[in-house]
PDB file of C-alpha atoms in Angstrom:
ATOM      1  CA  LEU E   1     -24.214  16.429   4.126  1.00  0.00           C
ATOM      2  CA  ALA E   2     -22.003  13.413   3.411  1.00  0.00           C
ATOM      3  CA  LYS E   3     -19.052  14.253   1.222  1.00  0.00           C
ATOM      4  CA  THR E   4     -18.569  10.670   0.007  1.00  0.00           C
ATOM      5  CA  THR E   5     -20.710   7.650  -0.809  1.00  0.00           C
ATOM      6  CA  GLN E   6     -19.403   4.085  -0.936  1.00  0.00           C
ATOM      7  CA  PRO E   7     -20.970   0.621  -1.129  1.00  0.00           C
ATOM      8  CA  ILE E   8     -21.580  -0.758   2.331  1.00  0.00           C
ATOM      9  CA  SER E   9     -19.975  -4.127   1.663  1.00  0.00           C
ATOM     10  CA  MET E  10     -18.265  -6.245  -0.978  1.00  0.00           C
ATOM     11  CA  ASP E  11     -17.227  -9.883  -1.206  1.00  0.00           C
ATOM     12  CA  SER E  12     -14.309 -11.273  -3.150  1.00  0.00           C
ATOM     13  CA  TYR E  13     -12.094 -14.360  -3.394  1.00  0.00           C
ATOM     14  CA  GLU E  14      -8.405 -14.728  -2.895  1.00  0.00           C
ATOM     15  CA  GLY E  15      -6.364 -13.819  -5.958  1.00  0.00           C
ATOM     16  CA  GLN E  16      -9.027 -11.618  -7.514  1.00  0.00           C
ATOM     17  CA  GLU E  17      -8.755  -7.921  -8.241  1.00  0.00           C
ATOM     18  CA  VAL E  18     -11.106  -5.775  -6.164  1.00  0.00           C
ATOM     19  CA  ASN E  19     -12.356  -2.369  -7.211  1.00  0.00           C
ATOM     20  CA  ILE E  20     -14.117  -0.132  -4.697  1.00  0.00           C
ATOM     21  CA  THR E  21     -15.727   3.022  -6.039  1.00  0.00           C
ATOM     22  CA  CYS E  22     -16.394   6.184  -4.059  1.00  0.00           C
ATOM     23  CA  SER E  23     -18.690   9.000  -5.201  1.00  0.00           C
ATOM     24  CA  HIS E  24     -17.831  12.561  -4.252  1.00  0.00           C
ATOM     25  CA  ASN E  25     -20.034  14.804  -6.363  1.00  0.00           C
ATOM     26  CA  ASN E  26     -19.235  17.960  -4.400  1.00  0.00           C
ATOM     27  CA  ILE E  27     -15.455  17.663  -4.465  1.00  0.00           C
ATOM     28  CA  ALA E  28     -13.721  21.042  -4.375  1.00  0.00           C
ATOM     29  CA  THR E  29     -10.936  22.217  -6.643  1.00  0.00           C
ATOM     30  CA  ASN E  30      -8.227  21.835  -3.989  1.00  0.00           C
ATOM     31  CA  ASP E  31      -9.482  18.564  -2.513  1.00  0.00           C
ATOM     32  CA  TYR E  32      -7.409  15.418  -2.639  1.00  0.00           C
ATOM     33  CA  ILE E  33      -8.879  11.923  -2.474  1.00  0.00           C
ATOM     34  CA  THR E  34      -7.435   9.630   0.164  1.00  0.00           C
ATOM     35  CA  TRP E  35      -8.178   6.007   1.011  1.00  0.00           C
ATOM     36  CA  TYR E  36      -7.693   4.346   4.380  1.00  0.00           C
ATOM     37  CA  GLN E  37      -7.846   0.724   5.528  1.00  0.00           C
ATOM     38  CA  GLN E  38      -9.071  -0.312   8.959  1.00  0.00           C
ATOM     39  CA  PHE E  39      -8.746  -3.701  10.616  1.00  0.00           C
ATOM     40  CA  PRO E  40     -10.859  -4.607  13.660  1.00  0.00           C
ATOM     41  CA  SER E  41      -9.662  -2.991  16.895  1.00  0.00           C
ATOM     42  CA  GLN E  42      -7.125  -0.836  15.074  1.00  0.00           C
ATOM     43  CA  GLY E  43      -6.969   2.733  13.861  1.00  0.00           C
ATOM     44  CA  PRO E  44      -7.285   3.381  10.126  1.00  0.00           C
ATOM     45  CA  ARG E  45      -4.136   3.223   8.052  1.00  0.00           C
ATOM     46  CA  PHE E  46      -3.316   5.317   4.981  1.00  0.00           C
ATOM     47  CA  ILE E  47      -3.334   3.408   1.697  1.00  0.00           C
ATOM     48  CA  ILE E  48      -3.128   5.887  -1.146  1.00  0.00           C
ATOM     49  CA  GLN E  49      -3.883   9.475  -2.111  1.00  0.00           C
ATOM     50  CA  GLY E  50      -4.424  11.212  -5.429  1.00  0.00           C
ATOM     51  CA  TYR E  51      -5.685  14.335  -7.129  1.00  0.00           C
ATOM     52  CA  LYS E  52      -6.356  13.245 -10.718  1.00  0.00           C
ATOM     53  CA  THR E  53      -5.762  10.451 -13.242  1.00  0.00           C
ATOM     54  CA  LYS E  54      -4.001   7.422 -11.796  1.00  0.00           C
ATOM     55  CA  VAL E  55      -1.787   6.859  -8.798  1.00  0.00           C
ATOM     56  CA  THR E  56      -0.089   3.554  -8.002  1.00  0.00           C
ATOM     57  CA  ASN E  57       1.943   2.413  -5.041  1.00  0.00           C
ATOM     58  CA  GLU E  58       3.112  -0.939  -3.729  1.00  0.00           C
ATOM     59  CA  VAL E  59      -0.293  -1.961  -2.399  1.00  0.00           C
ATOM     60  CA  ALA E  60      -2.986  -0.315  -4.548  1.00  0.00           C
ATOM     61  CA  SER E  61      -3.938   1.867  -7.478  1.00  0.00           C
ATOM     62  CA  LEU E  62      -6.275   4.830  -7.449  1.00  0.00           C
ATOM     63  CA  PHE E  63      -8.181   5.816 -10.566  1.00  0.00           C
ATOM     64  CA  ILE E  64      -9.721   9.289 -10.785  1.00  0.00           C
ATOM     65  CA  PRO E  65     -11.692  10.345 -13.875  1.00  0.00           C
ATOM     66  CA  ALA E  66     -11.358  13.797 -15.377  1.00  0.00           C
ATOM     67  CA  ASP E  67     -14.454  15.200 -13.632  1.00  0.00           C
ATOM     68  CA  ARG E  68     -13.123  13.911 -10.247  1.00  0.00           C
ATOM     69  CA  LYS E  69     -16.664  13.190  -9.036  1.00  0.00           C
ATOM     70  CA  SER E  70     -15.725   9.624  -8.235  1.00  0.00           C
ATOM     71  CA  SER E  71     -12.651   7.525  -7.606  1.00  0.00           C
ATOM     72  CA  THR E  72     -11.876   3.819  -7.637  1.00  0.00           C
ATOM     73  CA  LEU E  73      -9.506   2.007  -5.329  1.00  0.00           C
ATOM     74  CA  SER E  74      -8.075  -1.079  -6.991  1.00  0.00           C
ATOM     75  CA  LEU E  75      -6.527  -3.871  -4.935  1.00  0.00           C
ATOM     76  CA  PRO E  76      -4.690  -6.407  -7.117  1.00  0.00           C
ATOM     77  CA  ARG E  77      -4.834 -10.090  -6.217  1.00  0.00           C
ATOM     78  CA  VAL E  78      -6.389  -9.775  -2.772  1.00  0.00           C
ATOM     79  CA  SER E  79      -5.599 -12.166   0.032  1.00  0.00           C
ATOM     80  CA  LEU E  80      -7.478 -13.063   3.216  1.00  0.00           C
ATOM     81  CA  SER E  81      -5.478 -10.405   5.057  1.00  0.00           C
ATOM     82  CA  ASP E  82      -7.092  -7.695   2.913  1.00  0.00           C
ATOM     83  CA  THR E  83     -10.392  -8.293   4.713  1.00  0.00           C
ATOM     84  CA  ALA E  84     -11.023  -4.898   6.279  1.00  0.00           C
ATOM     85  CA  VAL E  85     -13.087  -1.719   6.050  1.00  0.00           C
ATOM     86  CA  TYR E  86     -11.980   0.778   3.411  1.00  0.00           C
ATOM     87  CA  TYR E  87     -12.732   4.481   3.727  1.00  0.00           C
ATOM     88  CA  CYS E  88     -12.630   7.193   1.105  1.00  0.00           C
ATOM     89  CA  LEU E  89     -11.989  10.766   2.222  1.00  0.00           C
ATOM     90  CA  VAL E  90     -11.904  14.003   0.288  1.00  0.00           C
ATOM     91  CA  GLY E  91     -10.305  17.154   1.602  1.00  0.00           C
ATOM     92  CA  ASP E  92      -7.727  19.831   1.085  1.00  0.00           C
ATOM     93  CA  PRO E  93      -4.510  18.807   2.863  1.00  0.00           C
ATOM     94  CA  ASN E  94      -3.415  22.442   2.934  1.00  0.00           C
ATOM     95  CA  ASN E  95      -6.640  23.769   4.389  1.00  0.00           C
ATOM     96  CA  ALA E  96      -6.245  24.411   8.088  1.00  0.00           C
ATOM     97  CA  GLY E  97     -10.002  24.315   8.514  1.00  0.00           C
ATOM     98  CA  ASN E  98     -10.391  20.935   6.899  1.00  0.00           C
ATOM     99  CA  MET E  99     -12.411  18.776   9.254  1.00  0.00           C
ATOM    100  CA  LEU E 100     -11.592  15.496   7.477  1.00  0.00           C
ATOM    101  CA  THR E 101     -14.809  13.571   8.055  1.00  0.00           C
ATOM    102  CA  PHE E 102     -15.140   9.865   7.317  1.00  0.00           C
ATOM    103  CA  GLY E 103     -18.100   8.223   5.630  1.00  0.00           C
ATOM    104  CA  GLY E 104     -19.413   4.774   6.444  1.00  0.00           C
ATOM    105  CA  GLY E 105     -16.732   2.875   4.575  1.00  0.00           C
ATOM    106  CA  THR E 106     -16.878  -0.343   2.548  1.00  0.00           C
ATOM    107  CA  ARG E 107     -16.547  -3.625   4.386  1.00  0.00           C
ATOM    108  CA  LEU E 108     -14.525  -5.993   2.156  1.00  0.00           C
ATOM    109  CA  MET E 109     -14.696  -9.698   2.884  1.00  0.00           C
ATOM    110  CA  VAL E 110     -12.127 -11.868   1.092  1.00  0.00           C
ATOM    111  CA  LYS E 111     -13.020 -15.547   0.992  1.00  0.00           C
ATOM    112  CA  PRO E 112     -10.734 -18.514   0.385  1.00  0.00           C
TER     113      PRO E 112
ATOM    114  CA  ASN F   1       9.454   6.579  17.056  1.00  0.00           C
ATOM    115  CA  ALA F   2       6.146   5.919  18.821  1.00  0.00           C
ATOM    116  CA  GLY F   3       3.872   7.872  16.438  1.00  0.00           C
ATOM    117  CA  VAL F   4       0.492   8.540  18.064  1.00  0.00           C
ATOM    118  CA  THR F   5      -0.018   7.195  21.577  1.00  0.00           C
ATOM    119  CA  GLN F   6      -3.343   7.132  23.387  1.00  0.00           C
ATOM    120  CA  THR F   7      -3.876   6.628  27.117  1.00  0.00           C
ATOM    121  CA  PRO F   8      -5.686   4.889  28.642  1.00  0.00           C
ATOM    122  CA  LYS F   9      -6.450   2.048  26.216  1.00  0.00           C
ATOM    123  CA  PHE F  10      -9.434   0.825  28.233  1.00  0.00           C
ATOM    124  CA  ARG F  11     -11.663   2.498  30.786  1.00  0.00           C
ATOM    125  CA  VAL F  12     -14.973   1.781  32.448  1.00  0.00           C
ATOM    126  CA  LEU F  13     -16.918   4.699  33.897  1.00  0.00           C
ATOM    127  CA  LYS F  14     -20.166   5.116  35.746  1.00  0.00           C
ATOM    128  CA  THR F  15     -22.739   7.552  34.444  1.00  0.00           C
ATOM    129  CA  GLY F  16     -21.900  11.061  35.592  1.00  0.00           C
ATOM    130  CA  GLN F  17     -18.195  10.457  36.159  1.00  0.00           C
ATOM    131  CA  SER F  18     -15.588  12.522  34.373  1.00  0.00           C
ATOM    132  CA  MET F  19     -12.387  11.495  32.660  1.00  0.00           C
ATOM    133  CA  THR F  20      -9.720  12.675  30.262  1.00  0.00           C
ATOM    134  CA  LEU F  21      -8.211  10.823  27.317  1.00  0.00           C
ATOM    135  CA  LEU F  22      -4.678  11.793  26.393  1.00  0.00           C
ATOM    136  CA  CYS F  23      -3.261  11.748  22.883  1.00  0.00           C
ATOM    137  CA  ALA F  24       0.446  12.312  22.382  1.00  0.00           C
ATOM    138  CA  GLN F  25       2.294  12.470  19.059  1.00  0.00           C
ATOM    139  CA  ASP F  26       6.028  12.668  18.513  1.00  0.00           C
ATOM    140  CA  MET F  27       5.970  13.624  14.817  1.00  0.00           C
ATOM    141  CA  ASN F  28       5.750  17.401  15.358  1.00  0.00           C
ATOM    142  CA  HIS F  29       2.399  17.463  13.567  1.00  0.00           C
ATOM    143  CA  GLU F  30       0.367  20.666  13.498  1.00  0.00           C
ATOM    144  CA  TYR F  31      -3.119  19.157  13.235  1.00  0.00           C
ATOM    145  CA  MET F  32      -4.699  16.742  15.678  1.00  0.00           C
ATOM    146  CA  TYR F  33      -8.118  15.093  15.707  1.00  0.00           C
ATOM    147  CA  TRP F  34     -10.382  13.117  18.001  1.00  0.00           C
ATOM    148  CA  TYR F  35     -12.839  10.628  16.463  1.00  0.00           C
ATOM    149  CA  ARG F  36     -15.295   8.189  17.963  1.00  0.00           C
ATOM    150  CA  GLN F  37     -16.318   4.908  16.396  1.00  0.00           C
ATOM    151  CA  ASP F  38     -19.386   3.005  17.500  1.00  0.00           C
ATOM    152  CA  PRO F  39     -19.664  -0.736  16.744  1.00  0.00           C
ATOM    153  CA  GLY F  40     -20.039  -1.431  13.035  1.00  0.00           C
ATOM    154  CA  MET F  41     -19.994   2.261  12.162  1.00  0.00           C
ATOM    155  CA  GLY F  42     -17.593   4.694  10.579  1.00  0.00           C
ATOM    156  CA  LEU F  43     -15.554   7.304  12.399  1.00  0.00           C
ATOM    157  CA  ARG F  44     -17.177  10.546  13.478  1.00  0.00           C
ATOM    158  CA  LEU F  45     -15.127  13.648  14.183  1.00  0.00           C
ATOM    159  CA  ILE F  46     -15.570  15.081  17.686  1.00  0.00           C
ATOM    160  CA  HIS F  47     -13.092  17.963  17.857  1.00  0.00           C
ATOM    161  CA  TYR F  48      -9.919  18.924  16.117  1.00  0.00           C
ATOM    162  CA  SER F  49      -7.014  21.341  16.453  1.00  0.00           C
ATOM    163  CA  VAL F  50      -4.975  23.111  13.800  1.00  0.00           C
ATOM    164  CA  GLY F  51      -2.229  24.210  16.160  1.00  0.00           C
ATOM    165  CA  GLU F  52      -1.134  24.686  19.736  1.00  0.00           C
ATOM    166  CA  GLY F  53      -3.717  26.653  21.683  1.00  0.00           C
ATOM    167  CA  THR F  54      -6.478  26.185  19.084  1.00  0.00           C
ATOM    168  CA  THR F  55      -9.479  23.870  19.009  1.00  0.00           C
ATOM    169  CA  ALA F  56     -12.566  23.543  16.832  1.00  0.00           C
ATOM    170  CA  LYS F  57     -15.788  21.543  16.836  1.00  0.00           C
ATOM    171  CA  GLY F  58     -16.286  18.579  14.574  1.00  0.00           C
ATOM    172  CA  GLU F  59     -19.448  16.640  13.682  1.00  0.00           C
ATOM    173  CA  VAL F  60     -20.393  15.440  17.175  1.00  0.00           C
ATOM    174  CA  PRO F  61     -18.866  17.776  19.794  1.00  0.00           C
ATOM    175  CA  ASP F  62     -21.627  17.771  22.411  1.00  0.00           C
ATOM    176  CA  GLY F  63     -20.626  16.302  25.769  1.00  0.00           C
ATOM    177  CA  TYR F  64     -16.897  16.628  25.073  1.00  0.00           C
ATOM    178  CA  ASN F  65     -14.236  19.259  25.656  1.00  0.00           C
ATOM    179  CA  VAL F  66     -10.697  19.416  24.352  1.00  0.00           C
ATOM    180  CA  SER F  67      -7.478  21.261  24.994  1.00  0.00           C
ATOM    181  CA  ARG F  68      -4.200  21.630  23.088  1.00  0.00           C
ATOM    182  CA  LEU F  69      -1.870  23.343  25.541  1.00  0.00           C
ATOM    183  CA  LYS F  70       1.196  21.692  24.026  1.00  0.00           C
ATOM    184  CA  LYS F  71       1.732  20.964  20.355  1.00  0.00           C
ATOM    185  CA  GLN F  72       2.358  17.284  20.961  1.00  0.00           C
ATOM    186  CA  ASN F  73      -0.674  16.653  23.176  1.00  0.00           C
ATOM    187  CA  PHE F  74      -4.418  16.754  22.527  1.00  0.00           C
ATOM    188  CA  LEU F  75      -6.713  16.015  25.460  1.00  0.00           C
ATOM    189  CA  LEU F  76     -10.330  14.887  25.208  1.00  0.00           C
ATOM    190  CA  GLY F  77     -12.480  15.372  28.286  1.00  0.00           C
ATOM    191  CA  LEU F  78     -15.842  13.991  29.293  1.00  0.00           C
ATOM    192  CA  GLU F  79     -17.276  16.141  32.088  1.00  0.00           C
ATOM    193  CA  SER F  80     -20.287  13.945  32.870  1.00  0.00           C
ATOM    194  CA  ALA F  81     -20.149  10.602  31.086  1.00  0.00           C
ATOM    195  CA  ALA F  82     -23.322   9.107  29.595  1.00  0.00           C
ATOM    196  CA  PRO F  83     -23.962   5.563  28.290  1.00  0.00           C
ATOM    197  CA  SER F  84     -24.289   7.060  24.788  1.00  0.00           C
ATOM    198  CA  GLN F  85     -20.595   7.915  24.979  1.00  0.00           C
ATOM    199  CA  THR F  86     -19.639   4.250  25.116  1.00  0.00           C
ATOM    200  CA  SER F  87     -17.405   3.932  22.074  1.00  0.00           C
ATOM    201  CA  VAL F  88     -13.872   3.510  20.802  1.00  0.00           C
ATOM    202  CA  TYR F  89     -12.042   6.812  20.594  1.00  0.00           C
ATOM    203  CA  PHE F  90      -9.289   7.385  18.061  1.00  0.00           C
ATOM    204  CA  CYS F  91      -6.811  10.209  17.968  1.00  0.00           C
ATOM    205  CA  ALA F  92      -5.047  11.182  14.765  1.00  0.00           C
ATOM    206  CA  SER F  93      -2.498  13.750  13.659  1.00  0.00           C
ATOM    207  CA  ARG F  94      -1.108  15.122  10.428  1.00  0.00           C
ATOM    208  CA  ASN F  95       0.741  18.026   8.884  1.00  0.00           C
ATOM    209  CA  PRO F  96      -0.526  20.304   6.149  1.00  0.00           C
ATOM    210  CA  GLY F  97      -0.128  18.736   2.739  1.00  0.00           C
ATOM    211  CA  LEU F  98       3.307  18.746   1.220  1.00  0.00           C
ATOM    212  CA  GLN F  99       3.085  17.501  -2.343  1.00  0.00           C
ATOM    213  CA  ASN F 100       0.888  14.452  -1.948  1.00  0.00           C
ATOM    214  CA  THR F 101       0.926  14.057   1.827  1.00  0.00           C
ATOM    215  CA  GLY F 102      -1.623  15.206   4.390  1.00  0.00           C
ATOM    216  CA  GLU F 103      -1.801  11.605   5.611  1.00  0.00           C
ATOM    217  CA  LEU F 104      -3.566  11.009   8.926  1.00  0.00           C
ATOM    218  CA  PHE F 105      -1.662   8.932  11.483  1.00  0.00           C
ATOM    219  CA  PHE F 106      -3.909   7.177  13.991  1.00  0.00           C
ATOM    220  CA  GLY F 107      -3.424   5.886  17.486  1.00  0.00           C
ATOM    221  CA  GLU F 108      -4.511   2.402  18.539  1.00  0.00           C
ATOM    222  CA  GLY F 109      -7.720   3.621  20.115  1.00  0.00           C
ATOM    223  CA  SER F 110      -9.182   3.954  23.606  1.00  0.00           C
ATOM    224  CA  ARG F 111     -12.155   1.768  24.439  1.00  0.00           C
ATOM    225  CA  LEU F 112     -14.540   3.523  26.810  1.00  0.00           C
ATOM    226  CA  THR F 113     -17.548   1.902  28.461  1.00  0.00           C
ATOM    227  CA  VAL F 114     -20.037   3.982  30.427  1.00  0.00           C
ATOM    228  CA  LEU F 115     -22.344   1.997  32.687  1.00  0.00           C
TER     229      LEU F 115
END
């Protein structure tokens, strides 16, 4: 049973804000939501992690509503170099038995 | 600080051959993972380890074995390679969450082709 559901692909243009939403209806009380970015021929790279409300760092913001059944990754003013696959994961970072499974990800294409 | 290092980076096998992929991390992480990624697909968890001497099955463990004899190393073995195991293999490591961490650190991947 997939823990997360994301759109398969999205297109955007340089300079626009991109919002990618992930559904996680079965999220557990202790689960955190983490987003990763993957470029071709590379391993995924951590972008941002949150538990509730809003988290912002130097590259992205993460919005989590009160029911935590979904989350939205927001990339401000994307550039061509943001073209990548974005994965949403949910899991308990303190749970030794946490398998940390990835879903299919969202393939973002940024056009000039 | 090398992070997570995978060897070899490329390998071609014939059906039925065996091989071992090595993952080494220098961050003193407790947890280590092996994933496979087929073209155009997401990552699927093969096996993982929550500490030295421990291993556990992930989503797609069949055809693979693992060992974690040393904390810094996690080995993935293919006893009898099959064409269906042609994939890119990624190793990752992390520590239990501290505040808002629990971040996975990935290696660069090992591309395996089974003919």
